[in-house]
mmCIF file of C-alpha atoms and ligand atoms in Angstrom:
data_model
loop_
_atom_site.group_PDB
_atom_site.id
_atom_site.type_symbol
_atom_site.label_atom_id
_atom_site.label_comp_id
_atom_site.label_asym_id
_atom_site.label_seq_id
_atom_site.Cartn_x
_atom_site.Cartn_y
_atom_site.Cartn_z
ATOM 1 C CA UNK N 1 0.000 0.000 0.000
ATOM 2 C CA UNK N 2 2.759 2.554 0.916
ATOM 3 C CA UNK N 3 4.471 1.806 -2.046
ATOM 4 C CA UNK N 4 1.197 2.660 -4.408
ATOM 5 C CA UNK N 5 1.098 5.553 -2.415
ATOM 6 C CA UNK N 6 5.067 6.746 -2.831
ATOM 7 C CA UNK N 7 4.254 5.921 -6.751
ATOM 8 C CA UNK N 8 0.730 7.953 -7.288
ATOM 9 C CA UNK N 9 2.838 11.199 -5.439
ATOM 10 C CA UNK N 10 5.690 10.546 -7.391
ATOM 11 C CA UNK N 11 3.797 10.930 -10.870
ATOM 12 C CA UNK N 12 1.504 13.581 -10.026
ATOM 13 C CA UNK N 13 4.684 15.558 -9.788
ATOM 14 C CA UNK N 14 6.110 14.310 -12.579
ATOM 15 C CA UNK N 15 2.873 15.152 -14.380
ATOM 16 C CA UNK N 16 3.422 19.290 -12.882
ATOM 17 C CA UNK N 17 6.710 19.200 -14.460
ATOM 18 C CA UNK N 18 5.207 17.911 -17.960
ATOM 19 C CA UNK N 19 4.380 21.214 -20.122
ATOM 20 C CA UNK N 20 0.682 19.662 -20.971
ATOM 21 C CA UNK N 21 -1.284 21.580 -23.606
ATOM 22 C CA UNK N 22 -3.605 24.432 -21.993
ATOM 23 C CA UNK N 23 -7.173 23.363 -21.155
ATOM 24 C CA UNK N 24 -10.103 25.209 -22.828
ATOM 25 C CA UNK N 25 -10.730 26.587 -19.059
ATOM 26 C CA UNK N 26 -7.754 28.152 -19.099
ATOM 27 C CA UNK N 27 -6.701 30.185 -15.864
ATOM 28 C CA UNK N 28 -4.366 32.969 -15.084
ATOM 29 C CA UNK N 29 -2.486 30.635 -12.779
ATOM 30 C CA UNK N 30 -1.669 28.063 -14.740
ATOM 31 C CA UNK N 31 -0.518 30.260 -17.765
ATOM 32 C CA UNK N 32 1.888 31.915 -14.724
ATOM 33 C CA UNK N 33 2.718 28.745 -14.199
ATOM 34 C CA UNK N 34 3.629 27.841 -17.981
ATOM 35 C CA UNK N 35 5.520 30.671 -18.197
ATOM 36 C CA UNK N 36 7.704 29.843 -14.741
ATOM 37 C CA UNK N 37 8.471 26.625 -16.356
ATOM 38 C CA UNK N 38 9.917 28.282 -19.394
ATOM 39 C CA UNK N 39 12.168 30.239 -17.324
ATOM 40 C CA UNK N 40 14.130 27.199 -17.225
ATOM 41 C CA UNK N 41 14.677 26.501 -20.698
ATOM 42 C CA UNK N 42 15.645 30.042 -21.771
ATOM 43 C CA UNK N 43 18.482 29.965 -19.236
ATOM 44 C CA UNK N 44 18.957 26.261 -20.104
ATOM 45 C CA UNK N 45 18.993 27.424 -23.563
ATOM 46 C CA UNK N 46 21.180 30.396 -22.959
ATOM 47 C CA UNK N 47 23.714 28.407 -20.903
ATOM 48 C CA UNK N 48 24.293 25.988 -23.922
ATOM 49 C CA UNK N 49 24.851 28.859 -26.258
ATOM 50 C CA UNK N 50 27.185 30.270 -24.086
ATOM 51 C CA UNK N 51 29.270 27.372 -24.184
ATOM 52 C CA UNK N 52 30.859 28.730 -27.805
ATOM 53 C CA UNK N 53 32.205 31.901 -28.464
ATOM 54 C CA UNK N 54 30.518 34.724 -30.517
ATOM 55 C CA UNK N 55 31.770 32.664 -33.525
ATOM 56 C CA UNK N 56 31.001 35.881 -36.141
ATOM 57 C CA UNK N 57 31.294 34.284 -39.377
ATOM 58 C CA UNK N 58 28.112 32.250 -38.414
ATOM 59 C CA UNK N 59 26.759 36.221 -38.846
ATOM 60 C CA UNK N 60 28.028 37.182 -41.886
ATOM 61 C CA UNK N 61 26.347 36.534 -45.330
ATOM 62 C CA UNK N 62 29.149 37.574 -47.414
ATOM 63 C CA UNK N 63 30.742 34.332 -46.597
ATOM 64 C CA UNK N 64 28.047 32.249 -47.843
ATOM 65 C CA UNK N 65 27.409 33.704 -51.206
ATOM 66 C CA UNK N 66 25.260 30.358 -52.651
ATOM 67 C CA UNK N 67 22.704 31.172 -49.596
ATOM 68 C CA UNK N 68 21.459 34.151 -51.731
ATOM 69 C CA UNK N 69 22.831 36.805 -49.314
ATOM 70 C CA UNK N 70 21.726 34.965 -46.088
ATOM 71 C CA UNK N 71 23.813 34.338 -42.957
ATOM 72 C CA UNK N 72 24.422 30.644 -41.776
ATOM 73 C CA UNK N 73 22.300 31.513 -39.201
ATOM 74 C CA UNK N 74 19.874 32.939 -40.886
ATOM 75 C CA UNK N 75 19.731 30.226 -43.936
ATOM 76 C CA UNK N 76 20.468 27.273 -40.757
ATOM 77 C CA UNK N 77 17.477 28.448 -38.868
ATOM 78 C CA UNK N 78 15.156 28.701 -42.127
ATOM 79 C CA UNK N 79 15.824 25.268 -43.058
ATOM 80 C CA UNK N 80 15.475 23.951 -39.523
ATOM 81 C CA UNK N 81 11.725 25.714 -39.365
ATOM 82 C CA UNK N 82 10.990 23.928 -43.013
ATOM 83 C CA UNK N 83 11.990 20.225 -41.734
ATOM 84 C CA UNK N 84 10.195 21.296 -38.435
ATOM 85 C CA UNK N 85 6.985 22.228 -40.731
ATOM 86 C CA UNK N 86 6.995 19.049 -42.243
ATOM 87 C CA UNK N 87 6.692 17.243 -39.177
ATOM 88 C CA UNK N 88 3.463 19.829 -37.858
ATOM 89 C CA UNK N 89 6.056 21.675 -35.120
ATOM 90 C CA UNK N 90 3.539 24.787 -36.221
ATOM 91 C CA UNK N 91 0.082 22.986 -35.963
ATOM 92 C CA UNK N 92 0.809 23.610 -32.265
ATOM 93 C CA UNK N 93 -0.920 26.733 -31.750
ATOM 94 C CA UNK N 94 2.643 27.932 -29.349
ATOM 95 C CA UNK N 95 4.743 27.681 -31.721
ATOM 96 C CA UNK N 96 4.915 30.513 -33.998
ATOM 97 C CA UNK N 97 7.569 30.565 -36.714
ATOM 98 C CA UNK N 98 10.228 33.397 -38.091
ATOM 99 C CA UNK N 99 10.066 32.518 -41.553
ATOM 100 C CA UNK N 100 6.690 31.423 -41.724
ATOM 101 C CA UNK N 101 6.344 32.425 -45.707
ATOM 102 C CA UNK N 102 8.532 30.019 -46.740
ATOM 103 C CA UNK N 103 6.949 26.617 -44.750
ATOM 104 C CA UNK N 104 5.725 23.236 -46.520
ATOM 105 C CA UNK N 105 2.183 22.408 -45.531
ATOM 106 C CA UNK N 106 2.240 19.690 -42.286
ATOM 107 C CA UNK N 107 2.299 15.693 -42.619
ATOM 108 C CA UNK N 108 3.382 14.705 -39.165
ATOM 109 C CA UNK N 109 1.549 13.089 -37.121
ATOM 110 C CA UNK N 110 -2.106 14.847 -36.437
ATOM 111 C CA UNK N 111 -3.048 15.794 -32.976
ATOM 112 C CA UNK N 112 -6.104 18.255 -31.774
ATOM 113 C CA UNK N 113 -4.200 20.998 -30.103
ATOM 114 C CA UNK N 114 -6.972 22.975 -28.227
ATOM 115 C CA UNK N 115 -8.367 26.528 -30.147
ATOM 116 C CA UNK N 116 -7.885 28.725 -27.113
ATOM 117 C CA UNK N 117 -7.185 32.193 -29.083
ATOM 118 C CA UNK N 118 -9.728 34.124 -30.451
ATOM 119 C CA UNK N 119 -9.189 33.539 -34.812
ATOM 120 C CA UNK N 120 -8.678 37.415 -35.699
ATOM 121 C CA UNK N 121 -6.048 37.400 -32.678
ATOM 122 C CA UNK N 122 -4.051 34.357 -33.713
ATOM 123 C CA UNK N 123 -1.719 35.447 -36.192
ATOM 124 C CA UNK N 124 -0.209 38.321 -33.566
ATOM 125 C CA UNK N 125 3.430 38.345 -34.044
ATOM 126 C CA UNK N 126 6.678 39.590 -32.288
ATOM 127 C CA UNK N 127 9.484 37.266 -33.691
ATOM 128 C CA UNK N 128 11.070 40.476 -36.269
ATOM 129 C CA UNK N 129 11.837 42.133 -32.695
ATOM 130 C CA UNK N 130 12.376 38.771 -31.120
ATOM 131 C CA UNK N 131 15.425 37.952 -33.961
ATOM 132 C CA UNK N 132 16.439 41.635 -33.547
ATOM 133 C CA UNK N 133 16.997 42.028 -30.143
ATOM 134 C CA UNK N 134 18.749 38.473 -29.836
ATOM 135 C CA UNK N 135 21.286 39.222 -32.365
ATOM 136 C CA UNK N 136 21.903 42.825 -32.063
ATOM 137 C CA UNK N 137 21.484 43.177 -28.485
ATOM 138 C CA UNK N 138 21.585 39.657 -26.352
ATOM 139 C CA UNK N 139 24.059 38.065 -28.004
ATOM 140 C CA UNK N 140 27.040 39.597 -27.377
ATOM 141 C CA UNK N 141 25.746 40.248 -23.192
ATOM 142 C CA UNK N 142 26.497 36.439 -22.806
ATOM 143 C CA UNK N 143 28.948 35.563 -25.479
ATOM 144 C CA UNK N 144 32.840 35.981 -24.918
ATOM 145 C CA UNK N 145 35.027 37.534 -28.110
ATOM 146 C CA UNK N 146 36.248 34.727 -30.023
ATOM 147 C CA UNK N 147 35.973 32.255 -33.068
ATOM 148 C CA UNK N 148 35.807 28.486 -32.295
ATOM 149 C CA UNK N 149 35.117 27.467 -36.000
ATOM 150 C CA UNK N 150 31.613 25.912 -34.450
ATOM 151 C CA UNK N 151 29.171 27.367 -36.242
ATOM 152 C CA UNK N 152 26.718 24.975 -37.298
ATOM 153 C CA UNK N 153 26.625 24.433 -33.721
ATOM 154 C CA UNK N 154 26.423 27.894 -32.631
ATOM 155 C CA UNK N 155 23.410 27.922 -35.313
ATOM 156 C CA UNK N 156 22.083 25.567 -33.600
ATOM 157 C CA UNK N 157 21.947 26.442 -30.206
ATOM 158 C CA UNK N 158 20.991 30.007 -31.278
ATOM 159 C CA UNK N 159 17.972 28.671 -32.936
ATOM 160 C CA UNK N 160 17.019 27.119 -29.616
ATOM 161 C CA UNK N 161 17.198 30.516 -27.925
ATOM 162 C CA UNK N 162 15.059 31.819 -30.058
ATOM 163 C CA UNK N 163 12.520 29.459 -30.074
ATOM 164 C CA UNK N 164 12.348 29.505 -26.512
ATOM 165 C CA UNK N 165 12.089 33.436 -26.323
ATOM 166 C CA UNK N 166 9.585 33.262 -28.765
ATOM 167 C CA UNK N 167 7.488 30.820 -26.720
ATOM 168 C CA UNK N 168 7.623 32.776 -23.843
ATOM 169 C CA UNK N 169 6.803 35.945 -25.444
ATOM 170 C CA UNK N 170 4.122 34.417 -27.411
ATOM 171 C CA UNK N 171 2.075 33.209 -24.209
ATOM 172 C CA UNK N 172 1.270 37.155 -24.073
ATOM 173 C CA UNK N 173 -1.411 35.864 -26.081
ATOM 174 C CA UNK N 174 -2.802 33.172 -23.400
ATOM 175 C CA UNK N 175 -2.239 35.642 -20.895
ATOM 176 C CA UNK N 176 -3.991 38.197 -22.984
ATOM 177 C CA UNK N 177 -7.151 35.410 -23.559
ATOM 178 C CA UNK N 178 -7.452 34.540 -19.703
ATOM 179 C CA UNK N 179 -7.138 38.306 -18.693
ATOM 180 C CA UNK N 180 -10.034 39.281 -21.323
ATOM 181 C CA UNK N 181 -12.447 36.307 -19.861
ATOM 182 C CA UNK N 182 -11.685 37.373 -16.211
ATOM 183 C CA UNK N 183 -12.823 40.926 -16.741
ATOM 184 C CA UNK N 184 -14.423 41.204 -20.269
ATOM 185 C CA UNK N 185 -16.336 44.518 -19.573
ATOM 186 C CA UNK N 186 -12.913 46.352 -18.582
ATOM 187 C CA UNK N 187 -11.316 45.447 -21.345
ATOM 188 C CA UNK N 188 -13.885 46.060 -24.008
ATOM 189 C CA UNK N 189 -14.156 49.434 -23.010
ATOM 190 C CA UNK N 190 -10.562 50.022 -23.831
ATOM 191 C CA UNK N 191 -10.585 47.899 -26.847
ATOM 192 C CA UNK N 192 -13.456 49.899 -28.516
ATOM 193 C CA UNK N 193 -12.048 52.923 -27.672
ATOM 194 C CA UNK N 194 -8.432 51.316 -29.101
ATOM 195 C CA UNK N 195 -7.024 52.944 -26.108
ATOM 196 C CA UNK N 196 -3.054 51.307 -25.809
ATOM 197 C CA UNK N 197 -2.512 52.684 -23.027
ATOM 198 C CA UNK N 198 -5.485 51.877 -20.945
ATOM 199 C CA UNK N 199 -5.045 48.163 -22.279
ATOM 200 C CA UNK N 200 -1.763 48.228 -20.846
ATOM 201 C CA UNK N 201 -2.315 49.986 -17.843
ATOM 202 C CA UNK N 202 -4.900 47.106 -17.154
ATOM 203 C CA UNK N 203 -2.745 44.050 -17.707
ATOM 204 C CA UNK N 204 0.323 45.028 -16.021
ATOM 205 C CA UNK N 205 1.246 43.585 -12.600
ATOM 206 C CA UNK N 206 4.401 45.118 -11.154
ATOM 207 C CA UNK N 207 4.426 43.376 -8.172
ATOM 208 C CA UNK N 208 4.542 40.497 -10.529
ATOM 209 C CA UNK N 209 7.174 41.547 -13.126
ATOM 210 C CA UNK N 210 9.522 42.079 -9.827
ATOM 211 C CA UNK N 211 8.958 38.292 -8.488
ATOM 212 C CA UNK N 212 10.295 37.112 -12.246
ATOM 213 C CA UNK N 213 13.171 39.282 -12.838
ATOM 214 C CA UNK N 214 14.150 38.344 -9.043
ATOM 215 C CA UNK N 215 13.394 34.629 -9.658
ATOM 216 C CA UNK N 216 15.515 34.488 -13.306
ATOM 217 C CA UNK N 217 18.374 35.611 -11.684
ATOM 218 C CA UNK N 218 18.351 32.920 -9.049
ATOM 219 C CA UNK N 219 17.625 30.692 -11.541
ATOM 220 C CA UNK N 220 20.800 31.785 -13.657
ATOM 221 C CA UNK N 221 22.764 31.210 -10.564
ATOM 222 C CA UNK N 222 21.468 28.219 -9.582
ATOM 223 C CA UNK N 223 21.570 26.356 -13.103
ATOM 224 C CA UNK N 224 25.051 28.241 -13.736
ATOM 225 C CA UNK N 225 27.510 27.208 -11.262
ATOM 226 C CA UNK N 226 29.633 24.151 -11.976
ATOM 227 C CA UNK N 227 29.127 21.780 -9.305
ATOM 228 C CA UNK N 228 31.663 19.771 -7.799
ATOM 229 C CA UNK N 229 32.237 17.593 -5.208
ATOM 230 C CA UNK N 230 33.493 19.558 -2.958
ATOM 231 C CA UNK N 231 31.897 22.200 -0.231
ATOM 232 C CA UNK N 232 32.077 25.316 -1.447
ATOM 233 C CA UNK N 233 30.158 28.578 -0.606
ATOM 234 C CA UNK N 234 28.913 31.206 -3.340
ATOM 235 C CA UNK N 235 29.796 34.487 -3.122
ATOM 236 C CA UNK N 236 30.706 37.668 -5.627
ATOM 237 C CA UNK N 237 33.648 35.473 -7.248
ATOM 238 C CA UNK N 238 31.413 32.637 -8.398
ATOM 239 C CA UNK N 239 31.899 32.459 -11.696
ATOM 240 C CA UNK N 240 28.917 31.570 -13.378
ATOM 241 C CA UNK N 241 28.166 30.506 -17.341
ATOM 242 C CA UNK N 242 26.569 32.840 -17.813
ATOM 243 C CA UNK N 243 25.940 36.437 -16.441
ATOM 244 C CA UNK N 244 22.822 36.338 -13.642
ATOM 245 C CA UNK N 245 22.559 40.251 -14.279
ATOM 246 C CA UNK N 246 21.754 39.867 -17.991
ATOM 247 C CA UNK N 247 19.245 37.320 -17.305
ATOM 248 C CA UNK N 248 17.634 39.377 -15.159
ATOM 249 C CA UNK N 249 18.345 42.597 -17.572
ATOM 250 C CA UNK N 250 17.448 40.180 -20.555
ATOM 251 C CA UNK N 251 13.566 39.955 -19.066
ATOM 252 C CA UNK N 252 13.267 43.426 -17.962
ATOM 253 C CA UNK N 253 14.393 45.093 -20.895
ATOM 254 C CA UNK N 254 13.282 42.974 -23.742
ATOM 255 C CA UNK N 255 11.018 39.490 -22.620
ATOM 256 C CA UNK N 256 8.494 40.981 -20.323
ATOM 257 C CA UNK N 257 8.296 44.312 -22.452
ATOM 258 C CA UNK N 258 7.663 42.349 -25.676
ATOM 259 C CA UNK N 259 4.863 40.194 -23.848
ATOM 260 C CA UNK N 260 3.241 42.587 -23.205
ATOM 261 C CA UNK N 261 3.662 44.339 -26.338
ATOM 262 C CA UNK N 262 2.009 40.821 -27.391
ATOM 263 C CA UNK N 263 -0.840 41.111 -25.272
ATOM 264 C CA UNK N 264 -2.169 44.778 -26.270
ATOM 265 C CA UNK N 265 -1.834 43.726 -30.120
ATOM 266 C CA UNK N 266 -3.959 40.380 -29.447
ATOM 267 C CA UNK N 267 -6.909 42.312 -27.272
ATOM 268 C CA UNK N 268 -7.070 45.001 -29.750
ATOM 269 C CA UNK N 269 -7.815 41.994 -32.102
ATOM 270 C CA UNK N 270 -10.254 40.542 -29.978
ATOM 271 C CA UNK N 271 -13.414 41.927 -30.844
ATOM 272 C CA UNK N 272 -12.745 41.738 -34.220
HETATM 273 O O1 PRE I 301 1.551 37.408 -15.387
HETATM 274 C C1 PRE I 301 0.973 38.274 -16.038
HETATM 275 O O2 PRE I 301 -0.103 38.798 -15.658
HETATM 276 C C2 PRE I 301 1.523 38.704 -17.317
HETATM 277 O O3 PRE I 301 0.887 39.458 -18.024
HETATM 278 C C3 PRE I 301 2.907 38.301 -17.695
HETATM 279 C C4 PRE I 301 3.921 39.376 -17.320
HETATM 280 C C5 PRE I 301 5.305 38.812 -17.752
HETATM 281 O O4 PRE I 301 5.688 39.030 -18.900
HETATM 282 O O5 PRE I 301 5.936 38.140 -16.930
HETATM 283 C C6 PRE I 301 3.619 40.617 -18.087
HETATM 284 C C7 PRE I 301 2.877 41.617 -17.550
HETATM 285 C C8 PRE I 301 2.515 41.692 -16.130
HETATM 286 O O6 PRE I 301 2.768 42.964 -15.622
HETATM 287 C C9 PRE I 301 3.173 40.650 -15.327
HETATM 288 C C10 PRE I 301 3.889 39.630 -15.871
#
């Protein structure tokens, strides 16, 4: 009996771990709690990244003149998204692509991914300012100077970055959906009157925007220090892979800005 019991707790937390699809009741806390989850991967997915060098020829399209004036990166991370298209990575309703002009029509494998968002709202978009920011201004925060000849690699792990940042930011639209159920007659009124400012004024929570810059930069401490074997304290010499500070700056200045940027654009939709 104790040991059915030890197994049923041990999967239900597995099961809050798993990122599950959001239910049609959707509720603020659980999107809060989607996005706390994420947390993880971007500074999993920043940590990896940091791992190489700036590496700029992976930047510059005048060195690969048969990609039609496209960076590795850039021509890398387009045909990732096609071979991703093929197998339906875009029928999920989270995922929203940066090339999405170019994309072969799905044959994976189907699945009903619930229709949370409201149809004129869907299409909402950040990821030009989402590739912007990462290359021009994130990147070289967490990089160090150097050239490792990796860049396929560096491709790589750049596209996971951005995947994950896109995500995140995308949520803005959840957030946006649960928000506008909670309190539709607030928001219509500043909808209507396509009042930005109001809309914004109405889905901010600063209280809430301090308690995730303060928890990414544990996080980047905690998931950045090398751990050994032996006992050792952390103080202002831990070194860690990568920067806590431009985790923190990282969400402040550019993920919870652009989320909300996200959520405005989808409500102004919503009545549509
Ligand atoms: O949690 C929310 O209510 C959100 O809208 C998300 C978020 C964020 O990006 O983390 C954005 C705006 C709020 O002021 C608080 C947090």
């Amino acid at each position: 009996m104790a040991s059915t019991e030890h197994s049923t707790a041990a999967t239900s937390e597995m099961d809050e771990e798993k990122e599950a699809p959001p239910p049609q009741d959707l509720t603020l806390g659980w999107v809060r709690d989607a996005l706390i989850r994420q947390e993880d991967s971007i500074v999993l997915a920043l940590i990896e990244r940091a791992r190489f060098p700036y590496n700029a020829p992976a930047y510059d399209p005048s060195l690969l003149p048969q990609q039609g004036g496209r960076s590795l990166v850039e021509a890398f991370a387009r045909g990732a998204e096609v071979l991703q298209a093929k197998f339906g990575r875009y029928q999920n309703p989270e995922e929203v692509s940066f090339f999405p002009d170019d994309l072969p029509a799905p044959s994976g494998i189907p699945y009903n991914f619930p229709e949370v968002f409201h149809p004129a709202s869907a299409s909402v978009t950040a990821n030009n300012a989402i590739w912007n920011m990462y290359f021009n201004d994130l990147l070289p925060l967490f990089t160090v100077e150097g050239d490792d000849g990796n860049y396929t690699s560096t491709a790589a792990a750049d596209l996971v970055c951005l995947q994950a940042l896109s995500r995140r930011i995308h949520y803005g639209k959840y957030v946006a959906e649960v928000k506008f159920r909670d309190a539709p007659q607030d928001y219509m009124t500043a909808i209507c009157a396509k009042d930005r400012d109001a809309l914004m004024k109405l889905l901010t929570f600063e209280a809430v925007e301090e308690m995730v810059k303060r928890r990414v930069l544990k996080k980047a401490m905690v998931f950045g220090q090398t751990v050994t074997l032996e006992d050792k304290t952390f103080d202002d010499e831990t070194k860690y892979k990568v920067d806590p500070a431009v985790v923190a700056r990282l969400y402040d200045e550019w993920v919870i800005p652009l989320t909300k940027d996200i959520e405005v654009e989808y409500l102004l939709r919503r009545l549509d």
